[in-house]
Coordinates of C-alpha atoms and ligand atoms in Angstrom, one line a residue:
M139 CA 12.3 -19.9 51.8
T140 CA 13.5 -18.8 48.3
R141 CA 14.0 -15.2 47.7
K142 CA 12.5 -13.5 44.6
K143 CA 15.3 -12.3 42.2
Q144 CA 15.6 -8.5 42.3
P145 CA 15.9 -6.7 39.0
T146 CA 19.3 -5.3 38.2
I147 CA 19.7 -1.5 38.7
Y148 CA 21.8 0.1 36.0
T149 CA 23.4 3.5 36.5
L150 CA 25.1 5.9 34.1
P151 CA 28.9 5.8 33.8
D152 CA 30.5 8.3 36.3
E153 CA 32.3 10.1 33.4
F154 CA 29.0 10.8 31.6
Q155 CA 27.9 14.3 32.4
A156 CA 24.1 13.8 32.1
F157 CA 22.9 17.3 33.1
D158 CA 25.2 19.3 30.8
F159 CA 24.6 16.7 28.0
A160 CA 20.8 17.3 28.2
Q161 CA 21.2 21.1 28.3
D162 CA 23.4 21.1 25.2
L163 CA 21.2 18.7 23.3
L164 CA 18.1 20.7 24.1
Y165 CA 19.8 24.0 23.0
W166 CA 20.6 22.4 19.7
Y167 CA 17.1 20.9 19.3
D168 CA 15.4 24.2 20.0
A169 CA 17.4 25.8 17.2
Q170 CA 17.5 23.0 14.7
K171 CA 14.4 20.8 15.0
R172 CA 12.6 20.1 11.8
D173 CA 9.2 21.6 11.0
L174 CA 7.0 18.5 11.0
P175 CA 3.2 18.4 10.7
W176 CA 2.8 16.5 14.0
R177 CA 4.8 19.2 15.9
I178 CA 2.1 21.9 15.4
N179 CA 0.8 21.2 18.9
R180 CA 1.0 18.5 21.6
D181 CA -2.5 17.1 21.2
P182 CA -2.2 13.5 22.5
Y183 CA -4.3 12.1 19.7
R184 CA -2.1 13.8 17.0
V185 CA 1.1 12.6 18.8
W186 CA -0.3 9.1 19.0
V187 CA -1.3 8.9 15.3
S188 CA 2.2 10.2 14.2
E189 CA 4.0 7.7 16.4
I190 CA 2.1 4.8 15.0
M191 CA 2.6 5.9 11.4
L192 CA 6.3 6.5 12.0
Q193 CA 6.9 2.9 13.2
Q194 CA 8.9 1.2 10.4
T195 CA 8.2 4.1 8.0
R196 CA 10.4 7.1 7.1
V197 CA 9.4 10.7 8.1
E198 CA 9.2 11.9 4.5
T199 CA 6.8 9.1 3.5
V200 CA 4.6 9.6 6.6
K201 CA 4.1 13.4 6.1
P202 CA 1.4 13.4 3.4
Y203 CA -0.4 10.3 4.9
Y204 CA -0.5 12.0 8.3
Q205 CA -2.0 15.2 6.9
N206 CA -4.6 13.4 5.0
F207 CA -5.4 11.1 7.9
M208 CA -5.8 14.0 10.3
Q209 CA -8.1 15.8 7.9
K210 CA -10.3 12.7 7.5
F211 CA -10.2 11.7 11.2
P212 CA -9.4 14.8 13.2
T213 CA -10.4 13.4 16.6
V214 CA -10.4 10.2 18.5
E215 CA -14.2 10.0 18.1
A216 CA -14.0 10.5 14.3
L217 CA -11.5 7.6 14.0
A218 CA -13.5 5.4 16.4
T219 CA -16.8 5.8 14.5
A220 CA -15.3 5.6 10.9
P221 CA -16.0 2.5 8.8
E222 CA -12.8 0.2 8.9
E223 CA -12.7 0.2 5.1
E224 CA -12.2 4.0 5.1
V225 CA -9.4 3.9 7.7
L226 CA -7.6 1.2 5.7
K227 CA -8.0 3.3 2.5
A228 CA -6.4 6.3 4.2
W229 CA -3.6 3.9 5.3
E230 CA -3.2 2.3 1.8
G231 CA 0.5 2.4 0.8
L232 CA 1.9 2.8 4.3
G233 CA 2.0 -1.0 4.9
Y234 CA 1.8 -2.8 8.2
Y235 CA -2.0 -2.5 8.1
S236 CA -2.4 -4.1 11.6
R237 CA -1.1 -0.7 12.9
A238 CA -4.2 1.0 11.4
R239 CA -6.6 -1.7 12.7
N240 CA -5.1 -1.6 16.2
L241 CA -5.2 2.3 16.2
Q242 CA -8.9 2.3 15.4
A243 CA -9.6 -0.5 18.0
A244 CA -7.7 1.6 20.6
A245 CA -9.6 4.8 19.6
R246 CA -12.8 2.9 20.2
E247 CA -11.5 1.8 23.6
V248 CA -10.5 5.4 24.5
T249 CA -13.9 6.6 23.5
V250 CA -15.7 4.0 25.5
S251 CA -13.5 3.8 28.6
Y252 CA -11.9 7.2 28.9
G253 CA -14.5 9.6 27.4
G254 CA -12.4 10.2 24.3
V255 CA -9.4 11.5 26.3
V256 CA -6.1 9.6 25.6
P257 CA -5.0 8.3 29.0
D258 CA -2.0 9.9 30.7
T259 CA -0.7 7.1 32.9
P260 CA 1.7 4.3 31.8
E261 CA -0.6 1.6 33.2
E262 CA -3.7 2.8 31.2
I263 CA -2.0 3.8 28.0
S264 CA 0.0 0.5 27.8
K265 CA -3.3 -1.4 27.7
L266 CA -4.4 0.1 24.4
K267 CA -4.0 -2.1 21.4
G268 CA -0.8 -1.4 19.4
V269 CA 0.7 0.8 22.1
G270 CA 4.0 -0.8 23.2
P271 CA 6.6 0.7 25.6
Y272 CA 8.2 3.0 23.0
T273 CA 4.8 4.5 21.8
A274 CA 3.6 4.8 25.4
G275 CA 6.8 6.7 26.4
A276 CA 6.5 9.0 23.3
I277 CA 2.9 9.9 23.9
L278 CA 3.2 10.3 27.7
S279 CA 6.3 12.5 27.4
I280 CA 5.4 14.6 24.4
A281 CA 1.8 15.2 25.2
Y282 CA 1.7 15.1 29.0
E283 CA 5.4 15.8 30.0
V284 CA 5.6 12.5 32.0
P285 CA 9.3 11.9 32.6
V286 CA 9.5 8.5 30.9
P287 CA 11.8 7.3 28.2
A288 CA 10.8 6.4 24.6
V289 CA 13.4 3.9 23.4
D290 CA 13.3 2.6 19.9
G291 CA 16.1 1.3 17.6
N292 CA 17.3 4.8 16.9
V293 CA 17.5 5.8 20.5
M294 CA 19.4 2.6 21.3
R295 CA 21.9 3.3 18.6
V296 CA 22.5 6.9 19.9
F297 CA 22.8 5.8 23.5
S298 CA 25.0 2.8 22.7
R299 CA 27.5 5.3 21.3
L300 CA 27.0 8.0 23.9
L301 CA 27.5 5.6 26.8
L302 CA 30.0 3.2 25.0
M303 CA 27.7 0.2 25.5
D304 CA 28.4 -3.1 23.6
D305 CA 25.2 -4.8 24.7
D306 CA 23.4 -6.5 21.8
I307 CA 20.5 -4.1 21.0
A308 CA 18.5 -7.0 19.5
K309 CA 18.0 -8.5 22.9
P310 CA 15.0 -7.5 25.1
A311 CA 17.2 -7.2 28.2
T312 CA 19.2 -4.4 26.5
R313 CA 16.0 -2.4 25.9
I314 CA 15.2 -2.7 29.6
K315 CA 18.7 -1.6 30.6
M316 CA 18.6 1.2 28.0
E317 CA 15.2 2.5 29.4
Q318 CA 16.6 2.7 32.9
L319 CA 19.7 4.6 31.6
V320 CA 17.8 7.0 29.4
K321 CA 15.4 7.8 32.2
Q322 CA 18.3 9.0 34.3
T323 CA 19.2 11.6 31.6
I324 CA 15.7 13.2 31.2
P325 CA 15.7 16.8 32.5
I326 CA 12.9 18.0 34.7
G327 CA 10.1 19.7 32.9
R328 CA 11.3 18.9 29.3
A329 CA 10.7 15.2 28.9
G330 CA 8.9 15.5 25.6
D331 CA 11.5 17.8 24.0
F332 CA 14.3 15.6 25.3
N333 CA 12.9 12.4 23.9
Q334 CA 12.3 14.1 20.5
A335 CA 15.7 15.7 20.6
I336 CA 17.3 12.2 20.9
M337 CA 15.2 11.0 18.0
E338 CA 16.2 14.1 16.0
L339 CA 19.9 13.5 16.8
G340 CA 19.6 9.9 15.6
A341 CA 17.8 11.0 12.4
L342 CA 20.0 13.9 11.4
V343 CA 23.5 13.5 13.0
C344 CA 24.1 10.2 14.7
L345 CA 23.3 8.2 11.6
P346 CA 23.5 4.4 11.4
K347 CA 26.5 4.6 9.0
N348 CA 28.9 7.5 9.1
P349 CA 27.8 9.3 12.3
Q350 CA 28.5 13.1 11.8
C351 CA 30.6 13.5 14.9
L352 CA 32.3 16.7 13.8
T353 CA 29.1 18.6 13.7
C354 CA 27.4 16.7 16.6
P355 CA 26.0 19.0 19.3
V356 CA 27.0 16.4 22.0
F357 CA 30.4 15.6 20.7
D358 CA 32.0 16.5 24.1
Y359 CA 30.0 14.0 26.0
C360 CA 30.1 11.0 23.7
L361 CA 32.2 8.2 25.2
A362 CA 32.4 6.1 22.0
R363 CA 33.7 9.1 20.1
R364 CA 36.3 9.7 22.8
E365 CA 37.5 6.2 22.2
G366 CA 37.1 6.5 18.4
V367 CA 34.9 3.4 18.2
Q368 CA 31.5 5.0 17.2
D369 CA 31.5 3.2 13.9
T370 CA 31.5 -0.2 15.6
L371 CA 28.4 0.6 17.7
P372 CA 25.7 -0.4 18.3
V373 CA 26.2 -4.2 18.5
K374 CA 23.2 -5.9 16.8
G375 CA 22.7 -9.7 16.6
K376 CA 21.6 -11.0 13.3
A377 CA 17.8 -11.4 12.8
K378 CA 16.5 -14.4 11.0
P379 CA 16.2 -13.7 7.3
P380 CA 12.6 -13.6 5.9
R381 CA 11.3 -17.0 4.7
P382 CA 10.9 -17.1 0.9
V383 CA 7.5 -18.0 -0.4
Q384 CA 6.7 -18.6 -4.1
L385 CA 3.2 -17.5 -5.1
L386 CA 1.1 -17.5 -8.3
T387 CA -1.6 -14.9 -9.0
A388 CA -4.4 -14.8 -11.6
V389 CA -5.7 -11.6 -13.1
V390 CA -9.0 -12.9 -14.4
K391 CA -10.4 -10.7 -17.1
R392 CA -14.1 -10.5 -18.0
G393 CA -14.7 -7.8 -20.6
N394 CA -13.4 -4.7 -18.9
Q395 CA -13.7 -6.2 -15.4
Y396 CA -11.3 -8.1 -13.2
L397 CA -11.8 -10.6 -10.4
I398 CA -10.8 -9.4 -6.9
Q399 CA -11.5 -10.8 -3.5
K400 CA -11.2 -9.8 0.2
R401 CA -8.7 -11.5 2.4
P402 CA -9.8 -13.0 5.7
E403 CA -10.5 -10.6 8.7
Q404 CA -7.6 -12.1 10.7
G405 CA -3.9 -12.6 9.9
L406 CA -1.5 -11.1 7.4
L407 CA -3.0 -8.2 5.3
A408 CA -6.3 -8.9 7.0
S409 CA -9.4 -7.4 5.2
L410 CA -7.5 -6.0 2.2
W411 CA -8.4 -6.9 -1.4
E412 CA -6.3 -8.9 -3.8
F413 CA -6.3 -10.9 -7.0
P414 CA -6.7 -14.6 -6.5
M415 CA -3.4 -16.1 -5.2
V416 CA -2.1 -19.5 -4.5
E417 CA 1.2 -20.8 -3.1
D418 CA 3.2 -22.4 -5.9
A419 CA 3.3 -26.2 -5.2
G420 CA 6.1 -26.5 -7.8
T421 CA 4.7 -29.8 -8.9
K422 CA 2.7 -28.6 -11.9
D423 CA 2.8 -26.0 -14.5
D424 CA 2.0 -22.5 -13.1
E425 CA -1.0 -21.9 -15.3
E426 CA -2.4 -25.3 -14.6
Q427 CA -2.3 -24.6 -10.9
L428 CA -4.2 -21.4 -11.4
L429 CA -6.8 -23.1 -13.7
R430 CA -7.5 -25.6 -10.9
L431 CA -7.7 -22.9 -8.2
L432 CA -10.2 -20.9 -10.2
E433 CA -12.3 -23.9 -11.1
K434 CA -12.3 -25.5 -7.6
E435 CA -12.5 -22.5 -5.3
Y436 CA -14.2 -19.9 -7.5
G437 CA -16.3 -22.1 -9.9
L438 CA -14.9 -20.3 -12.9
Q439 CA -13.9 -21.6 -16.3
V440 CA -11.0 -19.6 -17.7
D441 CA -8.8 -19.6 -20.7
L442 CA -5.0 -19.6 -20.5
G443 CA -3.7 -16.2 -20.9
D444 CA -0.3 -14.5 -20.8
Y445 CA 2.4 -14.1 -18.3
L446 CA 2.1 -10.5 -17.0
M447 CA 4.9 -9.8 -14.5
N448 CA 6.8 -10.8 -11.4
V449 CA 6.3 -8.8 -8.2
Q450 CA 8.0 -9.1 -4.9
H451 CA 7.4 -7.9 -1.4
T452 CA 9.3 -8.4 1.8
F453 CA 7.5 -8.6 5.2
S454 CA 9.5 -8.8 8.5
H455 CA 9.2 -12.6 8.4
L456 CA 8.3 -13.5 4.8
H457 CA 9.5 -12.7 1.3
W458 CA 6.8 -13.1 -1.4
N459 CA 7.9 -13.8 -4.9
V460 CA 4.8 -13.7 -7.1
D461 CA 4.4 -14.6 -10.8
V462 CA 1.3 -13.0 -12.3
Y463 CA -0.8 -14.4 -15.2
V464 CA -3.7 -12.8 -17.1
M465 CA -6.5 -15.3 -17.8
Q466 CA -9.7 -14.8 -19.8
H467 CA -13.0 -15.6 -18.2
I468 CA -15.1 -18.1 -20.1
S469 CA -18.0 -18.9 -17.8
G470 CA -19.3 -19.0 -14.2
E471 CA -20.0 -16.5 -11.4
P472 CA -17.6 -16.4 -8.5
L473 CA -18.8 -18.8 -5.8
K474 CA -16.4 -17.6 -3.2
E475 CA -17.7 -15.2 -0.6
N476 CA -16.2 -11.7 -1.0
A477 CA -15.1 -12.2 -4.6
V478 CA -16.4 -9.8 -7.2
F479 CA -15.7 -8.6 -10.7
V480 CA -14.9 -4.8 -10.9
T481 CA -13.5 -2.4 -13.5
S482 CA -10.1 -0.9 -13.1
E483 CA -11.7 2.5 -12.2
E484 CA -13.8 0.8 -9.5
M485 CA -10.7 -0.7 -7.9
S486 CA -9.8 2.7 -6.5
Q487 CA -12.7 2.2 -4.0
Y488 CA -11.0 -0.9 -2.5
T489 CA -7.9 -1.1 -0.4
F490 CA -5.1 -3.3 -1.8
P491 CA -1.7 -4.2 -0.4
V492 CA 1.3 -2.6 -2.1
L493 CA 2.2 -5.7 -4.1
H494 CA -1.3 -5.8 -5.6
N495 CA -1.3 -2.1 -6.3
K496 CA 1.8 -2.8 -8.5
I497 CA -0.3 -5.3 -10.5
I498 CA -3.1 -2.8 -10.9
A499 CA -0.6 -0.2 -12.2
E500 CA 0.6 -2.7 -14.8
I501 CA -3.0 -3.6 -15.8
T502 CA -3.9 0.1 -16.2
A503 CA -0.8 0.6 -18.3
K504 CA -1.6 -2.4 -20.6
E505 CA -5.4 -2.3 -20.6
E506 CA -5.8 -0.3 -23.8
K507 CA -3.8 -2.8 -25.8
W508 CA -5.9 -5.8 -24.5
Ligands
LIG159 S1 29.7 12.2 18.7 FE1 29.3 10.9 16.9 S2 28.8 8.9 17.8 FE2 28.6 10.4 19.4 S3 26.5 11.0 19.5 FE3 27.5 12.5 18.2 S4 27.3 11.7 16.1 FE4 26.8 10.0 17.5

């Protein structure tokens, strides 16, 4: 009979004084923590929204979005019952729109299955859309004081240094190891503050480049600092660079109106609005490719116009390089479903990705001269 492989148990290095470390860290956190809008109270819904917004986005960027979002959707029910278009509009500019869609889908699940109360167990909360191990740990510890870790890239950087670990933090196995080790340092009764204190330390002191060791509240406990190797940690394997994609976009002008269309409900930038776009085949002239697209897919006759601008946007896996042309409408109504002509003022009612908002800004600036 073959035996099932047992998971490895990791323990803290003997020389790491976990208890004293946590006490000193919390002492510093209590005195120095930033005044942030999501720290007003520990309402699980508020914590949840903040943690989703803070994924891949800086604190200063998130602040005004968070306040506006909480005003518009103050409860789980308010978010669950709002039209998707309104939720996306409130998220416009934050990027990674799947976060907003997943958050709303999960709010609906919480309303239907948990009577509007965010669940307080790892098993239940992890089933919600968009709630991964980090977010689950953050909500459970901050809102409910469940002693679980919340390990993201920042926490891995700080702990790689504190514990002198040279494991590659890009590997999933390192996260599992890190979660085990962080869990062993969480003090009883202050899980939420402890997890936030680690994040705060990573944001303010133990910076990615140039960690501020001389003013660090846990200087005495840091094993990397003792060896003088803090600048070489963490170890991070190289991620694949984003794939470059060349695109062409047409701003089709009819009087004071412009043609926009809604993207499909699934996939990248789902359900957002944009100007017609096509991948550059590179075989023909840019404008000829756009003329063909507009004629074949939209049933529109247009005149060649002018080159407007180049815009770029990098996603985690793609880099879009977009050349934009203005084309004058001659005849035809848009055949394509979800394609409409609107004025530049009316565009503010639709949600566009960042890249297309840059095009709108350029149109608005040039409109009077056209
Ligand atoms: S002593 Fe330096 S490397 Fe260690 S935790 Fe503090 S800032 Fe980071």
